Short mmCIF file of C-alpha atoms and ligand atoms in Angstrom, two decimals:
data_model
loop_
_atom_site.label_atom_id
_atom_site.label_comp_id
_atom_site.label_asym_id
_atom_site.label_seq_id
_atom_site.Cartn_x
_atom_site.Cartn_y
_atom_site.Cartn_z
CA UNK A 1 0.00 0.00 0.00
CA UNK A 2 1.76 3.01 -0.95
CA UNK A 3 -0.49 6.23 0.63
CA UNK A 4 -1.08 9.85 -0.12
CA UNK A 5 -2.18 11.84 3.25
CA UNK A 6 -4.80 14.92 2.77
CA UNK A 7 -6.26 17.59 5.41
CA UNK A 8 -9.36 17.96 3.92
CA UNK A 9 -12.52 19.50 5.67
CA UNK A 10 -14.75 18.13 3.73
CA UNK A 11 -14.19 14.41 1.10
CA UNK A 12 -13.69 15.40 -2.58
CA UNK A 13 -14.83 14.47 -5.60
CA UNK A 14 -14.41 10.85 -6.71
CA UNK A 15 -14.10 9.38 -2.97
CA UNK A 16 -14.56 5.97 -3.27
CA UNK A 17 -15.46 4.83 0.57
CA UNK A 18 -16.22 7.82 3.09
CA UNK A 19 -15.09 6.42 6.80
CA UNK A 20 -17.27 7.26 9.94
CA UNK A 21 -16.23 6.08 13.23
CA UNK A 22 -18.65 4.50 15.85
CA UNK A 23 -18.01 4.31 19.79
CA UNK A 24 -19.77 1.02 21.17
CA UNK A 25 -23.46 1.91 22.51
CA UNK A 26 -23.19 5.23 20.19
CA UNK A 27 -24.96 3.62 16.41
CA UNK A 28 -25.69 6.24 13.58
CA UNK A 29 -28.74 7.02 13.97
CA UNK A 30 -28.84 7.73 10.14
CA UNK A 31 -28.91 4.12 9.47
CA UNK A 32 -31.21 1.70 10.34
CA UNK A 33 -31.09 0.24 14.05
CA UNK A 34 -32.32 -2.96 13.26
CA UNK A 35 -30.06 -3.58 10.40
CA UNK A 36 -26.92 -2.56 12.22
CA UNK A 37 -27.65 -4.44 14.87
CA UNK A 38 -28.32 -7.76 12.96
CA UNK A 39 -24.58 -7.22 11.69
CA UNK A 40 -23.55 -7.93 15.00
CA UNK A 41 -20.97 -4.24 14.67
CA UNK A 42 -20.96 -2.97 17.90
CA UNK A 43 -18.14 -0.50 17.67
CA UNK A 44 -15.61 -2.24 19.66
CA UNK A 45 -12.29 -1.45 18.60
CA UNK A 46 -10.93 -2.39 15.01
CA UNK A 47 -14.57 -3.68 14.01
CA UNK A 48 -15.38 -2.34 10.36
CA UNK A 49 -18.66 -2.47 8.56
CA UNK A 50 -19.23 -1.61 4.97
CA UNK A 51 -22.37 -0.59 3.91
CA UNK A 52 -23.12 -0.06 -0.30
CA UNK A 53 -23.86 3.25 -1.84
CA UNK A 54 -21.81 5.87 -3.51
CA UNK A 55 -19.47 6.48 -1.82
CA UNK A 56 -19.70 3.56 0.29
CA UNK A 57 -20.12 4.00 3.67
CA UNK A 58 -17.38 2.40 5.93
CA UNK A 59 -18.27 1.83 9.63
CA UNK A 60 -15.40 1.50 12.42
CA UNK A 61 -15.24 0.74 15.55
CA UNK A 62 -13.01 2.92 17.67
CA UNK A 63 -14.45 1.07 21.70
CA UNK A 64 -16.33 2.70 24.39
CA UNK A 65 -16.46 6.68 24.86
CA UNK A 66 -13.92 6.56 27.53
CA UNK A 67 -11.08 4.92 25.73
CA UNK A 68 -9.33 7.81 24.29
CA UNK A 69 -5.86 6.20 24.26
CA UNK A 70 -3.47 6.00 21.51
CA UNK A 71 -3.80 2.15 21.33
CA UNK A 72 -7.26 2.09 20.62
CA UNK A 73 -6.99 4.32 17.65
CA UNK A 74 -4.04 2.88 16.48
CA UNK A 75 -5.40 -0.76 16.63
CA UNK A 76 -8.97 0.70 15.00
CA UNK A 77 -6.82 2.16 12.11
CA UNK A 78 -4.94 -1.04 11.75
CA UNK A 79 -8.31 -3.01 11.08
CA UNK A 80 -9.65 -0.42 8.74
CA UNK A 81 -6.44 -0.53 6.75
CA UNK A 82 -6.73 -3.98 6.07
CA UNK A 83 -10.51 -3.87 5.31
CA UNK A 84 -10.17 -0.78 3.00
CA UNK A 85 -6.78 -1.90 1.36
CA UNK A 86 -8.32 -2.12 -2.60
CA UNK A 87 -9.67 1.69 -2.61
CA UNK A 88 -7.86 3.99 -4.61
CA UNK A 89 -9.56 7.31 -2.78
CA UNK A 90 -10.82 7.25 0.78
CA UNK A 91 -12.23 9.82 2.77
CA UNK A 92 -11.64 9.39 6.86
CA UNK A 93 -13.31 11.53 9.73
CA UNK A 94 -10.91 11.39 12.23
CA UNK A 95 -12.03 9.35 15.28
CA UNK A 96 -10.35 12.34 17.67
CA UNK A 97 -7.83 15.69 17.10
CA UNK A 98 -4.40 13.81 17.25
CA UNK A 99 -3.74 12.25 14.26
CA UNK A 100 -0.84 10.53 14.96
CA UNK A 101 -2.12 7.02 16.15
CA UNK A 102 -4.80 7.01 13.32
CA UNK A 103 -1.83 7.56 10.66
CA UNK A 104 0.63 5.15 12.21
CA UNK A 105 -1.86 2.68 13.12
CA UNK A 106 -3.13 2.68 9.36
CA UNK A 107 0.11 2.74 7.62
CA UNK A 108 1.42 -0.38 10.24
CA UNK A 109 -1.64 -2.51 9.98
CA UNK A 110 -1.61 -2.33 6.49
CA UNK A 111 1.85 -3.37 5.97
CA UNK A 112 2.87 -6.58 3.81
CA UNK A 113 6.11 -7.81 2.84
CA UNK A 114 5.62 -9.42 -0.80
CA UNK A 115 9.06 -8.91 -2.15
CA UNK A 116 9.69 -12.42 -2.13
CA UNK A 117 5.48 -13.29 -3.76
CA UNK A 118 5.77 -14.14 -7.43
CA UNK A 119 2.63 -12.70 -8.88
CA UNK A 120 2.40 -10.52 -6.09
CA UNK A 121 -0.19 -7.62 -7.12
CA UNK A 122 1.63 -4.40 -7.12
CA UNK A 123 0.42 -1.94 -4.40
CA UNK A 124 -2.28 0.32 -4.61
CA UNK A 125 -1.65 3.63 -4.68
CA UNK A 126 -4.37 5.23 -2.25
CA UNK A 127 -5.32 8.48 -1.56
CA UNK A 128 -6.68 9.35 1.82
CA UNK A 129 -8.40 12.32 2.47
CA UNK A 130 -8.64 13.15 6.39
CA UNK A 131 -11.62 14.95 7.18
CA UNK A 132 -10.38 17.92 9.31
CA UNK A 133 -9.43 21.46 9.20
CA UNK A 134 -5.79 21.86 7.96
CA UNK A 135 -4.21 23.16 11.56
CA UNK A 136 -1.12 23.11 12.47
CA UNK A 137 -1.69 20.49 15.17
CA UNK A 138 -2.98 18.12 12.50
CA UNK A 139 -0.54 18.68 9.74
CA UNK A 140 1.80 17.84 13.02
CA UNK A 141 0.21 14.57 13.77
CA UNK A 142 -0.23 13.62 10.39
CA UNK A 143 3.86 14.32 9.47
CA UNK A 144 4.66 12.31 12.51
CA UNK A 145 2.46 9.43 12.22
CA UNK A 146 3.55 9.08 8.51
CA UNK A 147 7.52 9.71 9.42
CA UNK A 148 6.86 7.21 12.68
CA UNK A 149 5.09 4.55 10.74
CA UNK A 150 8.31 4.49 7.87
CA UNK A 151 10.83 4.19 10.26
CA UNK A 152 9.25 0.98 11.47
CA UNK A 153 8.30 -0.38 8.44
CA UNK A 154 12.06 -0.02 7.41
CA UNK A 155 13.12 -1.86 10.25
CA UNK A 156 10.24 -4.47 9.70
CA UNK A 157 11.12 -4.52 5.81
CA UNK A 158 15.01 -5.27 7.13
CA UNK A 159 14.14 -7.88 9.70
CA UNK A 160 11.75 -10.04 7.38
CA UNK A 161 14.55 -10.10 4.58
CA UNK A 162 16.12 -13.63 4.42
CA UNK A 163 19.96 -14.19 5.93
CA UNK A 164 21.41 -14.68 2.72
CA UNK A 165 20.04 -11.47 1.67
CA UNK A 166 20.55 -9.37 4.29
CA UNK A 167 24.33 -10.33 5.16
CA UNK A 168 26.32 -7.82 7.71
CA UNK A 169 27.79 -6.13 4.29
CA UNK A 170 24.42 -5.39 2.90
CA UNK A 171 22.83 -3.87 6.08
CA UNK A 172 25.68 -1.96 5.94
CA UNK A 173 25.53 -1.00 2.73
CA UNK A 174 21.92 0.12 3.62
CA UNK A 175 22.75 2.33 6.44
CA UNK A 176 24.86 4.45 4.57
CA UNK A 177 21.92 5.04 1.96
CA UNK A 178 19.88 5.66 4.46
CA UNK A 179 21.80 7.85 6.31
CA UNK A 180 22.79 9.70 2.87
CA UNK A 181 19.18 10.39 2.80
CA UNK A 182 18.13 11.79 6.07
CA UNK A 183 21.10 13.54 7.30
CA UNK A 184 23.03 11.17 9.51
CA UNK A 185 26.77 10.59 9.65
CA UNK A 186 27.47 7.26 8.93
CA UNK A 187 30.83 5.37 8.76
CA UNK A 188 31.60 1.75 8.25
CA UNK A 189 33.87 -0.42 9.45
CA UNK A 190 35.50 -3.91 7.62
CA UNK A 191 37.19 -7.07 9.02
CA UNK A 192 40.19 -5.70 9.23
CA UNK A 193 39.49 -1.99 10.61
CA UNK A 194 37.29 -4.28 13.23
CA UNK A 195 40.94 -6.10 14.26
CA UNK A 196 42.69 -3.20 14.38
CA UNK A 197 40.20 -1.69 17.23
CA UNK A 198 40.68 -4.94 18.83
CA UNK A 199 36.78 -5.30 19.00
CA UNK A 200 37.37 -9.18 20.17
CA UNK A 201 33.70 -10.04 20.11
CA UNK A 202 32.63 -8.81 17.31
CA UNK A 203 35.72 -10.71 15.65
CA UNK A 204 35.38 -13.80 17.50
CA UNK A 205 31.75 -14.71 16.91
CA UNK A 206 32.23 -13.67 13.00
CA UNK A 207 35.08 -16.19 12.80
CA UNK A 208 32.64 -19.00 11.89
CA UNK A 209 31.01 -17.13 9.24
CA UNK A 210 32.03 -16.77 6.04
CA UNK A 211 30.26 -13.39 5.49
CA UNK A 212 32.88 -10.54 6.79
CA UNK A 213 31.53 -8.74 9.56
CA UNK A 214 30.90 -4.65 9.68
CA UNK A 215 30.75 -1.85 12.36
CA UNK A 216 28.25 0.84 11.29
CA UNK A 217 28.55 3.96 12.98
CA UNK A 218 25.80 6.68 12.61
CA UNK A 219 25.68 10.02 14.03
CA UNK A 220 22.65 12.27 14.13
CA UNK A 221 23.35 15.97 15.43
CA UNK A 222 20.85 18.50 15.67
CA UNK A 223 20.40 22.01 14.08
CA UNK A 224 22.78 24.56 14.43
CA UNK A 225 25.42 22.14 16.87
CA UNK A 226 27.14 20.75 14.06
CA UNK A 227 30.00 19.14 16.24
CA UNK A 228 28.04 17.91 18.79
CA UNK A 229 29.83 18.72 21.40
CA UNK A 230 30.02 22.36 23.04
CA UNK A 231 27.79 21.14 25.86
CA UNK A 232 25.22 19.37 23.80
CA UNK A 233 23.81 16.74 25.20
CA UNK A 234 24.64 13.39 23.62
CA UNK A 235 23.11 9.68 24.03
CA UNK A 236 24.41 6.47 22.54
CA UNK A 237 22.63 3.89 21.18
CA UNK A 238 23.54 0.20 20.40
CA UNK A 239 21.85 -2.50 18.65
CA UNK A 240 22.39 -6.11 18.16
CA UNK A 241 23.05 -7.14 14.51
CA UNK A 242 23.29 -10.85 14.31
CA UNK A 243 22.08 -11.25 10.33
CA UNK A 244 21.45 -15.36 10.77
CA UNK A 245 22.34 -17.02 13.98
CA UNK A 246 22.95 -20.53 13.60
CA UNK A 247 24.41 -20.76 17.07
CA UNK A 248 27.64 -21.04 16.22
CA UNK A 249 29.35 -24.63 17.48
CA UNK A 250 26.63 -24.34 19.56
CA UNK A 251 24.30 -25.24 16.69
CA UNK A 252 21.20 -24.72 17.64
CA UNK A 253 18.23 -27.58 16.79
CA UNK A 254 16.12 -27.09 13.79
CA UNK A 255 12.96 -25.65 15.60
CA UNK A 256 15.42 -23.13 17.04
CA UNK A 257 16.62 -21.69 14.25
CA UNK A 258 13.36 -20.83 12.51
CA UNK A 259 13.06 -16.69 12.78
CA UNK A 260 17.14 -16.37 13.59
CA UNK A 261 17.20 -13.89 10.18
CA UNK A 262 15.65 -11.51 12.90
CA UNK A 263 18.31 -12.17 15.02
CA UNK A 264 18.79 -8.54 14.06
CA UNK A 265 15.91 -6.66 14.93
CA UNK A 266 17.75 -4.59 17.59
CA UNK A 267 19.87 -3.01 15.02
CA UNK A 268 16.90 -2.23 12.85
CA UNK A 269 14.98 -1.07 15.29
CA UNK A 270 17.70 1.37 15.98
CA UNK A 271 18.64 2.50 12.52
CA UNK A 272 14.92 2.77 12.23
CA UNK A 273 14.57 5.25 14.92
CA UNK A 274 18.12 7.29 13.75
CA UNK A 275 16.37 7.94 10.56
CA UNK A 276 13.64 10.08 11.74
CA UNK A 277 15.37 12.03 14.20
CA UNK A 278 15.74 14.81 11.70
CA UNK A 279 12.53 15.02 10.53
CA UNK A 280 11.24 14.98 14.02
CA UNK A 281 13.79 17.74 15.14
CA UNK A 282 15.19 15.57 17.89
CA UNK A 283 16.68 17.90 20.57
CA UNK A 284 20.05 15.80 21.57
CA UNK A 285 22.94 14.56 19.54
CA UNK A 286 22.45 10.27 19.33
CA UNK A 287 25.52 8.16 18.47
CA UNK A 288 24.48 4.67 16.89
CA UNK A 289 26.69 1.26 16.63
CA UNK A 290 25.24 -1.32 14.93
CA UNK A 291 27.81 -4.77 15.49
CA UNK A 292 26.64 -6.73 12.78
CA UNK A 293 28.13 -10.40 12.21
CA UNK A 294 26.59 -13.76 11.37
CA UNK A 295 27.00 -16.72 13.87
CA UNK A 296 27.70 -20.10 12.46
CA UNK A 297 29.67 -22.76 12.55
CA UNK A 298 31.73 -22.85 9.25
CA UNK A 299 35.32 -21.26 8.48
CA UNK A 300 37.10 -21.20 11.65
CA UNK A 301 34.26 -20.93 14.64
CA UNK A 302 35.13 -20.36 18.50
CA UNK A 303 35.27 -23.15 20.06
CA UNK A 304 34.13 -23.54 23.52
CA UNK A 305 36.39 -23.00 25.74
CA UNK A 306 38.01 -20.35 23.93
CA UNK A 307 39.25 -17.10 25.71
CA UNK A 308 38.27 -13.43 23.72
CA UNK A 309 39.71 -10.08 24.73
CA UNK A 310 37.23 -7.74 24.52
CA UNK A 311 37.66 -4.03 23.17
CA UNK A 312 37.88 -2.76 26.88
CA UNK A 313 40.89 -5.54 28.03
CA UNK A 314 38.48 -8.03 29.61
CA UNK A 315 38.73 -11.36 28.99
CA UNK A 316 35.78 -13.84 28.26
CA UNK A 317 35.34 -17.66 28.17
CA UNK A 318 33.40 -18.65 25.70
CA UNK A 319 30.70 -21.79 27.16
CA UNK A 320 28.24 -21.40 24.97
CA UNK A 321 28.75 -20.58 20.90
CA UNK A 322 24.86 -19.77 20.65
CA UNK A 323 25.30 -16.38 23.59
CA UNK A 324 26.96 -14.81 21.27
CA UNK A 325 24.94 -11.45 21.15
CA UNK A 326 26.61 -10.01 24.41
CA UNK A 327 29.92 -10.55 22.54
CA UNK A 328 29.31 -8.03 19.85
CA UNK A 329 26.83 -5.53 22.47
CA UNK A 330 30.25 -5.44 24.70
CA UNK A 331 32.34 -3.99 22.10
CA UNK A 332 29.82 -1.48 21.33
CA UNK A 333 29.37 -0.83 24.55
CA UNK A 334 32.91 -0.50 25.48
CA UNK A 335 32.57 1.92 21.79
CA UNK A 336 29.79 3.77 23.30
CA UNK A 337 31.03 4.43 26.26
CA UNK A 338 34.40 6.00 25.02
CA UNK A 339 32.67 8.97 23.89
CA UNK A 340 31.09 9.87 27.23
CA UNK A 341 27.34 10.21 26.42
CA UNK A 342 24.99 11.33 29.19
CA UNK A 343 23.32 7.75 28.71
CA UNK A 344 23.51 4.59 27.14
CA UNK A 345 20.24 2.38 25.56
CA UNK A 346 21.15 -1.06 23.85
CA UNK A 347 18.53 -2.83 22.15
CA UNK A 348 18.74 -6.92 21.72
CA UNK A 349 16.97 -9.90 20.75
CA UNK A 350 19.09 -11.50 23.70
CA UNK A 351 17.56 -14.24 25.39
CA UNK A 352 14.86 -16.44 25.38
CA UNK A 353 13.97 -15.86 28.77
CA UNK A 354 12.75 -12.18 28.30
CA UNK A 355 10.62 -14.02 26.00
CA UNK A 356 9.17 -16.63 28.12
CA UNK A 357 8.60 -13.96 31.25
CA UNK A 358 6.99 -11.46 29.23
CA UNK A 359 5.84 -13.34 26.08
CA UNK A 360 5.20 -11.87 22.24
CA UNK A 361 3.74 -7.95 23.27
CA UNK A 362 5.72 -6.62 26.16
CA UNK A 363 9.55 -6.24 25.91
CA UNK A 364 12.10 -6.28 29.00
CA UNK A 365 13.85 -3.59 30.62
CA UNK A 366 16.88 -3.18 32.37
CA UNK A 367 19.01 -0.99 33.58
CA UNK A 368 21.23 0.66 36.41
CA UNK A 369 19.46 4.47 36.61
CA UNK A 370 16.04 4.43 37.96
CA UNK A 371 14.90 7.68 35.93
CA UNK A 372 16.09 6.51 32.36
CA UNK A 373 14.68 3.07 32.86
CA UNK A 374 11.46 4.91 33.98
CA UNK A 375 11.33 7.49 31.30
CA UNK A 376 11.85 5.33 28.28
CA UNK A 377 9.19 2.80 29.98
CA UNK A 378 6.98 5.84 29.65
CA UNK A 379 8.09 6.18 26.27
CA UNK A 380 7.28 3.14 25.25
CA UNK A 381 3.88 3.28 26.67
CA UNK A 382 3.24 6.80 24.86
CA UNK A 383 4.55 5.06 21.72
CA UNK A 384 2.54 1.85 22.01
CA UNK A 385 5.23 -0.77 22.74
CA UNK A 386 4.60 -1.83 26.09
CA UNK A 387 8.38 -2.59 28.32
CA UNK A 388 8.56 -4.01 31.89
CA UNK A 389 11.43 -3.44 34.04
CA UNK A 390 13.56 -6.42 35.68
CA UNK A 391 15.92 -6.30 37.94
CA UNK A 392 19.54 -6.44 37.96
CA UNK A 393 20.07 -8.13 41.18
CA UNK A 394 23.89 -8.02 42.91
CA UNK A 395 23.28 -11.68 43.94
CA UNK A 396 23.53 -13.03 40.77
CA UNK A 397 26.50 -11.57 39.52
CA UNK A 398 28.71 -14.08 40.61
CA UNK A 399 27.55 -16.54 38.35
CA UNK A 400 29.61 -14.95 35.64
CA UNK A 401 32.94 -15.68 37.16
CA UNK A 402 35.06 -18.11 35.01
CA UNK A 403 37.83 -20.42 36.61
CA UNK A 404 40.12 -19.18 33.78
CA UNK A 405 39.44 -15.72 32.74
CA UNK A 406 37.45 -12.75 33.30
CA UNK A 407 34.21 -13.27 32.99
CA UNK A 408 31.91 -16.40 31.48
CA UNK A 409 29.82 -15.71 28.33
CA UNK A 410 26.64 -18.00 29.42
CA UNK A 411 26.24 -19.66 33.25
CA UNK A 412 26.17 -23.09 32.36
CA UNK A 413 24.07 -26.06 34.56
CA UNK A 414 20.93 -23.25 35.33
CA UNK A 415 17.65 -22.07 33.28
CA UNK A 416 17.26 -19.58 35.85
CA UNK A 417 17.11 -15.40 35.62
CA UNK A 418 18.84 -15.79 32.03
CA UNK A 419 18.00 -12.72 30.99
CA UNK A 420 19.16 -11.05 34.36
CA UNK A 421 22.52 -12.71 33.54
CA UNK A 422 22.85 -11.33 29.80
CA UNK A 423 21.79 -7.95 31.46
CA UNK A 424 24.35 -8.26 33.73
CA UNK A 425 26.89 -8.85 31.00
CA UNK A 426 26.27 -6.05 29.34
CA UNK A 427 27.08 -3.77 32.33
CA UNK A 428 29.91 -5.24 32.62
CA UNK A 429 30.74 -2.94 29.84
CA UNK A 430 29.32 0.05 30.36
CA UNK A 431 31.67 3.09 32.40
CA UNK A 432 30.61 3.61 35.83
CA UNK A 433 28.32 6.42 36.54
CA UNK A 434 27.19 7.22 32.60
CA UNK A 435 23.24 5.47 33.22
CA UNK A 436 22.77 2.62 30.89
CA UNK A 437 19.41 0.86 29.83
CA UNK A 438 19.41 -2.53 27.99
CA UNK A 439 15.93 -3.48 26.35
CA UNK A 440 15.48 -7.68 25.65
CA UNK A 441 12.97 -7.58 22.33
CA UNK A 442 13.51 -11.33 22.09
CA UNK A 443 9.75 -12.01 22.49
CA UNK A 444 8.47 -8.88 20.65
CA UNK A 445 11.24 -8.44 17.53
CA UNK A 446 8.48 -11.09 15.51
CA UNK A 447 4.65 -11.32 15.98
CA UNK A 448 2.97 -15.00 15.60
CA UNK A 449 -0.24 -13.33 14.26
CA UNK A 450 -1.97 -10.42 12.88
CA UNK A 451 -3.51 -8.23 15.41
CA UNK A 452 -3.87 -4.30 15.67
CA UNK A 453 -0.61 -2.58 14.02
CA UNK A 454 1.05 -6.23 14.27
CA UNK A 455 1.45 -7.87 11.38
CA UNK A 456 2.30 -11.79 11.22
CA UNK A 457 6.21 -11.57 10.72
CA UNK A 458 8.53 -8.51 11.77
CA UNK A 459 7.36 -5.94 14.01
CA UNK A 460 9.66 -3.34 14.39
CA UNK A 461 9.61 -3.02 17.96
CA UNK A 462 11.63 -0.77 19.33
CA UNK A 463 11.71 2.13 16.55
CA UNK A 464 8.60 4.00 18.17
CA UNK A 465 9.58 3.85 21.77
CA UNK A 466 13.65 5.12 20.70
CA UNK A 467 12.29 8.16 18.77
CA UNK A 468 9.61 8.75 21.81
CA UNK A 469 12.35 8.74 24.08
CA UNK A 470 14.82 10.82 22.19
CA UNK A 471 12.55 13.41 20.58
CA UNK A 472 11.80 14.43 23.94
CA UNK A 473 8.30 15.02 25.18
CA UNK A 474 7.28 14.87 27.78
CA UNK A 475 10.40 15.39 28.77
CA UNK A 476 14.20 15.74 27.41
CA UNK A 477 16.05 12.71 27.49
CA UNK A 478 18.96 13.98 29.64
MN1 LIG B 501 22.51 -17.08 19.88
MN1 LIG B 502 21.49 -14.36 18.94
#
């Protein structure tokens, strides 16, 4: 579906469908009780109804009078977009002023990814006219519901591609187009510059690959502080970019390794949210690194048992090939860190155990300063991507000492608090006293189903609660 947004106070000529929406216990009275009623719409949220005529006239449900959250009009758009999907011109009154959810909602929900269809129908170009007053306010919503709603369908379009397509060289070799176009600096590093920053994760997991790792660096900085620095305040973002993970020597059993091409989705989620930051006017400078490697168990893989040196000096034994995500996050958290940023956000799809505690909608959140790990929970919330803290606890640190060297990669002989573990990891490599926040989208990076702005497949989880968070409101970041 490839949609052209109008402020329009009243439909044009040539509308095809005219959209009304209905509250539950609130029926048009226009239209005949009886009949409605024997249609069993009731207005609950994401219910459509379309009656004949010219135009025809499309019912949807938006829920009960007092739901007059985001969700609910985000989820009602999602249903109408796939209902209304084959109309070339559509005319929508706006179920309420901000329209934000109703643009993201629409352009998520109707999201497919066909590349790979043969005979897929190309998409319909649509025209939709919203029914409003041309304000300010609603040009607003509708410029950041549209920007929003791109920024995670990139990241969705990224994480659905196959492994083989979507190696570490050719999601680097998308970053820098993408950063080309929306004004980000962007730098990439090979094998070889990787080596000679001694990034010892990042190197040792690609070893078993035969696709050469990259480092992509992007830099966003806002209006008139072209340096960055001078004071401005600066956060640093890192996301996991395991392209196929196979599990290394570790290899992981076949059931396992369906969905590892979204092994990923933290790195498109945040390359995803780094392109919109301009068009948004984000207030604060953001550093990315994306660490993006396959892991698999060709070439000349780890073995267990092996010792890396990590960019920072510290020393890891390797006793699992298949945790090999907190590897690469290290180094780019060791990166990160370097450049003193006032905070630190990594984004994973780390461990299964975020998955199994919080399941397929609600993410998990960690983190060692109480105010960032609340504000970007409330960020997420705003955004629609629901997070839920967990705790860090000092008791289980200890299970990551190793008999031989530094630190172990994976606690072997326990299922228990695995994702507490991995989150402990990570903080291993993150300075004392810059405030760090590490977000597990194992469960959320795919979605079993279709449901609201969900869409069977990739979700691009992340992208909406990042730009929430850095774009400021309610609050600044730092
Ligand atoms: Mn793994
Ligand atoms: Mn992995």
């Amino acid at each position: 579906m490839s949609v052209t947004w109008v402020l329009r106070p009243e439909p044009g000529p040539g509308a095809e469908a005219v959209v009304r929406p209905v509250r539950v216990g609130e029926l048009p009275a226009d239209l005949p009780a009886a009949f409605l009623t024997g249609t069993g719409f009731s207005g609950e949220v994401g219910e459509v109804l379309q009656l004949p005529g010219t135009p025809v006239t499309v019912l949807l449900g938006v829920g009960p009078r007092d739901r007059t959250d985001r969700d609910a009009i985000r989820a009602a758009a999602a249903g109408l977009a796939r209902a209304v999907g084959a109309y070339r011109r559509l005319a929508v009154h706006p179920p309420g002023p901000d329209l934000r959810p109703l643009v993201e909602g629409y352009l998520l929900g109707g999201y497919r990814f066909t590349r790979y269809r043969s005979g897929a129908a190309a998409p319909t170009d649509q025209l939709v006219e919203v029914l409003t007053p041309g304000t300010p306010d609603a040009a607003r919503g509708l410029f950041e519901g549209r920007r929003l709603a791109e920024a995670v369908l990139l990241a969705r379009d990224l994480v659905n591609e196959p492994g083989e397509a979507l190696t570490p060289t050719v999601f680097a070799d998308r970053a820098v187009e993408l950063a080309a176009a929306t004004g980000l600096e962007c730098e990439v590093w090979d094998g070889r510059r990787i080596a000679d920053e001694r990034l010892g994760g990042l190197l040792g997991v690609s070893r078993g690959s035969l696709e050469p790792p990259r480092l992509v660096k992007l830099g966003y900085r806002p209006d008139g502080r072209a340096d960055g620095t001078a004071g401005a305040a600066r956060i640093a973002l890192v996301g996991k970019g395991v392209t196929f993970d196979a599990g290394g020597l570790s290899l992981k059993p076949n059931a396992q390794l369906a969905g590892m091409k979204a092994d990923m989705a933290g790195a498109a989620a945040v390359l995803g949210a780094m392109s919109v930051l301009d068009a948004l006017d984000c207030p604060v400078a953001v550093d990315a690194w994306l660490p993006l490697t396959e892991n698999m168990p060709n070439a000349d893989p780890i073995r267990v048992g092996d010792v890396l040196v990590m960019r920072n000096g510290t020393t890891v034994e390797i006793c699992h090939a298949d945790a090999e995500g907190r590897l690469i996050m290290a180094d780019a958290l060791v990166l990160a860190g370097e450049t003193g940023p006032q905070a630190i956000i990594d984004i994973a799809t780390l461990t299964d155990a975020a998955a199994i505690a919080l399941g397929r909608r609600v993410a998990a959140l960690m983190g060692t300063d109480d105010t960032l790990v609340e504000r970007l929970r409330a960020a997420g919330t705003r955004a629609g991507e629901p997070l839920w803290p967990l705790p860090l606890p000092d008791a289980y640190r200890p299970q990551l000492s190793s008999r031989i060297a530094d630190l172990v990669n994976y606690t072997l002989g326990t299922r228990h608090g695995t994702a507490l573990l991995a989150g402990h990891f990570l903080r291993e490599f993150v300075p004392p006293g810059i405030p760090w926040a590490h977000l597990d989208i194992q469960g959320t990076a795919l979605a079993d189903g279709t449901d609201a702005e969900w869409v069977a497949g990739a979700t691009g989880f992340g992208v909406r609660t990042l730009a929430e968070f850095l774009t400021g409101h309610p609050h600044p970041p730092v």
